[in-house]
């Protein structure tokens, strides 16, 4: 029987964070077998670890209950902490190599190169229609974009916290839009104050209504800010996610103007 560990990431409290399954020895598992395990676990993602021929290096794959995703940040944090390792690890994912520094309680992920691109008018209209948002409810300082930090995400910024809090969306409509654009989640944000954001991440592509913490989206968001010229110097962002779900999560994001890789840090604890 496959041993599945259960951790929650981006929190030091088992009642907070985003739960993830971790299979530290996935050798011999098939794609169908991994998908079946992820569906049985029922978390937004389960990470599957395979051996690599270099020291402190591993192949890692990530499955939601319905699909494989190229990269998952919170499951990477959970996996690194579950390994009980102090030092640097290299996780070889479908998106490329992700370097992970861990002290055994927290992990810092360094993304693959980030990028972003504008959202077309038709796609934006469809996204807002699925969310039930109006164009006038968007924060004009933050243009709608597709952002990548290991996986693609739709970034939309709400003008008010109330708009972000009132999330009741068309599951099938948003899933279809994200799938057509090879995106994983919609990363919905509100600027609470300078360098502090609230976020929510619908994940219908994976069969999940909402993620309580989305490290991959946080990495993409850091790259997005750089691409729109909002990183004049090194910035450390604090992203609060999961509050509206009753699972508070805190993600720390480091982004620099002179590099396209972003770092996100978070804790993880067993469930």
Coordinates of C-alpha atoms in Angstrom, one line a residue:
X1 CA 0.0 0.0 0.0
X2 CA 1.3 3.5 -0.9
X3 CA 2.1 5.6 2.2
X4 CA 0.5 9.0 1.9
X5 CA 1.6 11.7 4.3
X6 CA -0.7 14.6 5.0
X7 CA 0.7 18.1 5.7
X8 CA -0.8 21.6 5.6
X9 CA 1.4 24.3 4.0
X10 CA 1.8 28.0 4.5
X11 CA 0.7 27.8 8.2
X12 CA 2.2 26.6 11.5
X13 CA -1.3 25.6 12.7
X14 CA -2.9 22.4 11.5
X15 CA -6.2 24.3 11.3
X16 CA -4.8 26.7 8.8
X17 CA -2.9 26.5 5.5
X18 CA -3.6 24.4 2.4
X19 CA -3.6 20.6 3.0
X20 CA -1.5 18.5 0.6
X21 CA -0.8 14.8 0.2
X22 CA 2.9 13.7 0.0
X23 CA 4.1 10.4 -1.4
X24 CA 7.8 10.3 -0.7
X25 CA 8.4 7.0 -2.6
X26 CA 6.3 7.0 -5.8
X27 CA 8.6 4.6 -7.7
X28 CA 6.4 2.2 -9.7
X29 CA 3.3 4.2 -9.7
X30 CA 1.5 4.8 -13.0
X31 CA -0.2 8.0 -14.1
X32 CA -3.5 6.4 -13.5
X33 CA -2.4 5.2 -10.1
X34 CA -1.2 8.7 -9.0
X35 CA -4.5 10.2 -10.1
X36 CA -6.5 7.6 -8.2
X37 CA -4.5 8.3 -5.0
X38 CA -4.9 12.0 -5.4
X39 CA -8.7 11.6 -5.9
X40 CA -8.9 9.4 -2.8
X41 CA -6.8 11.8 -0.7
X42 CA -9.1 14.6 -1.9
X43 CA -6.8 17.6 -1.3
X44 CA -6.2 20.2 -4.0
X45 CA -2.9 18.5 -4.8
X46 CA -0.8 15.5 -3.8
X47 CA 2.9 15.4 -4.6
X48 CA 4.6 12.2 -5.8
X49 CA 8.4 12.0 -5.4
X50 CA 10.6 9.9 -7.6
X51 CA 14.4 9.3 -7.4
X52 CA 16.9 11.3 -9.4
X53 CA 20.5 10.5 -10.2
X54 CA 21.9 13.6 -8.6
X55 CA 22.4 14.1 -4.8
X56 CA 19.5 15.9 -3.0
X57 CA 17.6 15.9 -6.3
X58 CA 14.2 14.4 -7.0
X59 CA 11.6 14.2 -9.7
X60 CA 8.3 15.5 -8.4
X61 CA 4.8 15.3 -10.0
X62 CA 1.6 16.9 -8.8
X63 CA -1.9 15.6 -9.1
X64 CA -5.2 17.2 -8.2
X65 CA -8.3 15.0 -7.8
X66 CA -9.0 15.4 -11.5
X67 CA -5.9 16.3 -13.4
X68 CA -2.1 16.5 -13.3
X69 CA -0.7 20.0 -12.9
X70 CA 2.8 21.0 -14.0
X71 CA 3.8 22.6 -10.6
X72 CA 2.3 23.2 -7.2
X73 CA 3.8 25.5 -4.6
X74 CA 2.0 24.4 -1.4
X75 CA 2.6 20.7 -2.1
X76 CA 6.3 21.5 -2.7
X77 CA 6.6 23.2 0.7
X78 CA 4.8 20.3 2.3
X79 CA 7.1 17.8 0.5
X80 CA 10.3 19.6 1.5
X81 CA 9.2 19.7 5.2
X82 CA 8.1 16.1 5.1
X83 CA 11.6 15.1 4.0
X84 CA 13.0 16.4 7.3
X85 CA 16.0 17.8 5.4
X86 CA 18.1 20.8 6.3
X87 CA 19.7 22.5 3.3
X88 CA 19.0 22.7 -0.4
X89 CA 17.0 20.4 -2.6
X90 CA 16.3 20.3 -6.3
X91 CA 12.9 19.3 -7.4
X92 CA 12.6 18.5 -11.1
X93 CA 9.0 19.3 -12.2
X94 CA 7.2 19.3 -15.5
X95 CA 7.9 23.1 -15.6
X96 CA 11.6 22.8 -14.8
X97 CA 13.9 22.7 -11.9
X98 CA 12.7 24.3 -8.7
X99 CA 15.3 24.9 -6.0
X100 CA 14.1 24.5 -2.4
X101 CA 15.9 25.7 0.7
X102 CA 14.5 24.2 3.9
X103 CA 15.3 24.2 7.6
X104 CA 13.0 21.3 8.3
X105 CA 10.1 23.5 9.3
X106 CA 9.8 26.1 6.5
X107 CA 10.7 26.0 2.8
X108 CA 11.7 28.7 0.3
X109 CA 11.0 27.9 -3.3
X110 CA 12.8 29.6 -6.2
X111 CA 10.7 29.6 -9.3
X112 CA 11.4 28.8 -12.8
X113 CA 11.6 32.0 -14.9
X114 CA 8.3 34.0 -14.6
X115 CA 6.5 35.7 -17.4
X116 CA 3.1 37.2 -18.1
X117 CA 0.9 38.4 -21.0
X118 CA -2.2 40.5 -21.4
X119 CA -5.7 39.0 -21.2
X120 CA -7.7 39.6 -24.3
X121 CA -11.0 41.5 -24.2
X122 CA -13.1 38.5 -24.9
X123 CA -11.4 36.3 -22.2
X124 CA -11.7 39.1 -19.7
X125 CA -15.4 39.5 -20.4
X126 CA -15.8 35.8 -19.9
X127 CA -13.8 35.7 -16.7
X128 CA -15.8 38.6 -15.2
X129 CA -19.0 37.0 -16.3
X130 CA -18.1 33.7 -14.6
X131 CA -17.1 35.5 -11.4
X132 CA -20.1 37.9 -11.5
X133 CA -17.8 40.9 -11.3
X134 CA -18.1 44.2 -13.2
X135 CA -15.4 45.9 -15.0
X136 CA -15.8 48.8 -12.6
X137 CA -15.0 46.5 -9.7
X138 CA -11.4 45.9 -10.9
X139 CA -8.5 47.9 -9.5
X140 CA -7.2 49.9 -12.5
X141 CA -3.6 49.9 -11.1
X142 CA -3.4 46.2 -11.8
X143 CA -4.2 45.1 -15.4
X144 CA -5.7 41.7 -16.0
X145 CA -3.0 39.3 -17.2
X146 CA -2.1 35.7 -17.5
X147 CA 0.9 35.1 -15.3
X148 CA 3.3 32.1 -15.1
X149 CA 5.6 30.9 -12.3
X150 CA 5.6 27.2 -13.1
X151 CA 2.0 27.2 -14.1
X152 CA -0.3 29.8 -15.7
X153 CA -2.8 31.8 -13.6
X154 CA -5.3 34.5 -14.4
X155 CA -4.5 37.5 -12.3
X156 CA -7.4 39.9 -11.5
X157 CA -7.3 42.6 -8.8
X158 CA -10.5 43.6 -7.0
X159 CA -11.0 47.3 -6.1
X160 CA -12.5 46.5 -2.7
X161 CA -12.0 43.7 -0.1
X162 CA -15.8 43.3 -0.1
X163 CA -15.7 42.3 -3.7
X164 CA -13.0 39.7 -3.1
X165 CA -14.9 38.3 0.0
X166 CA -18.1 37.8 -2.0
X167 CA -16.9 34.9 -4.2
X168 CA -19.7 32.9 -5.8
X169 CA -18.7 31.9 -9.3
X170 CA -19.7 29.8 -12.3
X171 CA -17.6 26.7 -11.8
X172 CA -18.0 25.2 -15.3
X173 CA -17.6 28.6 -17.0
X174 CA -14.4 29.5 -15.2
X175 CA -13.0 26.0 -15.6
X176 CA -13.6 26.1 -19.3
X177 CA -11.9 29.5 -19.7
X178 CA -8.9 28.5 -17.6
X179 CA -8.5 25.2 -19.4
X180 CA -8.6 26.8 -22.9
X181 CA -5.8 29.1 -21.8
X182 CA -3.8 26.2 -20.2
X183 CA -4.2 28.0 -16.8
X184 CA -4.5 26.4 -13.4
X185 CA -6.3 28.9 -11.1
X186 CA -7.7 32.4 -11.1
X187 CA -5.5 34.4 -8.7
X188 CA -7.8 37.1 -7.3
X189 CA -6.1 39.8 -5.2
X190 CA -6.8 42.9 -3.2
X191 CA -4.1 45.3 -2.1
X192 CA -4.6 45.7 1.7
X193 CA -1.7 48.1 2.0
X194 CA 1.7 48.5 0.3
X195 CA 3.3 45.0 0.1
X196 CA 0.4 43.3 1.7
X197 CA -2.3 41.5 -0.3
X198 CA -5.3 39.3 0.2
X199 CA -5.8 36.6 -2.3
X200 CA -8.3 33.9 -3.3
X201 CA -7.7 31.2 -5.9
X202 CA -10.6 29.3 -7.5
X203 CA -9.3 26.0 -8.8
X204 CA -12.1 24.4 -10.9
X205 CA -9.6 22.9 -13.3
X206 CA -8.6 20.5 -10.6
X207 CA -12.1 19.9 -9.4
X208 CA -11.6 22.2 -6.3
X209 CA -13.8 25.2 -5.6
X210 CA -10.9 27.1 -3.9
X211 CA -7.3 26.8 -2.7
X212 CA -6.5 28.0 0.8
X213 CA -2.9 28.8 -0.3
X214 CA -1.4 28.8 -3.7
X215 CA 2.4 29.0 -3.9
X216 CA 2.6 28.7 -7.6
X217 CA 0.2 31.6 -8.0
X218 CA 2.1 33.7 -5.5
X219 CA 5.3 33.1 -7.6
X220 CA 3.4 34.1 -10.8
X221 CA 2.0 37.2 -9.0
X222 CA 5.5 38.3 -8.1
X223 CA 6.6 38.0 -11.7
X224 CA 3.4 39.8 -12.8
X225 CA 4.2 42.8 -10.6
X226 CA 7.7 43.0 -12.1
X227 CA 6.3 42.8 -15.6
X228 CA 3.9 45.7 -15.0
X229 CA 6.6 47.9 -13.5
X230 CA 5.6 47.7 -9.9
X231 CA 9.0 46.3 -8.6
X232 CA 11.3 49.4 -8.8
X233 CA 13.5 47.8 -6.1
X234 CA 13.5 44.5 -4.2
X235 CA 10.1 43.8 -2.7
X236 CA 8.9 41.4 0.0
X237 CA 5.2 40.8 -0.2
X238 CA 3.0 39.2 2.3
X239 CA 0.0 37.4 0.9
X240 CA -2.9 36.4 3.1
X241 CA -5.0 33.6 1.6
X242 CA -7.6 31.2 3.0
X243 CA -9.1 33.7 5.5
X244 CA -12.4 33.5 3.8
X245 CA -12.4 29.7 4.0
X246 CA -11.5 29.6 7.6
X247 CA -8.0 28.3 6.9
X248 CA -5.7 31.3 7.2
X249 CA -2.5 31.1 5.2
X250 CA 0.5 33.4 5.0
X251 CA 2.9 33.4 2.0
X252 CA 6.0 35.6 1.9
X253 CA 7.1 36.5 -1.7
X254 CA 10.5 38.0 -2.6
X255 CA 10.8 39.6 -6.0
X256 CA 13.6 41.7 -7.6
X257 CA 13.6 44.1 -10.5
X258 CA 16.8 42.5 -12.0
X259 CA 15.7 38.9 -12.2
X260 CA 12.8 36.8 -13.5
X261 CA 12.8 34.2 -10.8
X262 CA 10.7 34.8 -7.7
X263 CA 11.0 33.2 -4.2
X264 CA 8.1 32.2 -1.9
X265 CA 8.5 31.0 1.7
X266 CA 6.1 29.2 4.0
X267 CA 5.9 26.8 6.9
X268 CA 4.3 23.3 6.9
X269 CA 3.1 21.0 9.7
X270 CA 1.7 17.5 9.6
X271 CA -2.0 16.8 9.9

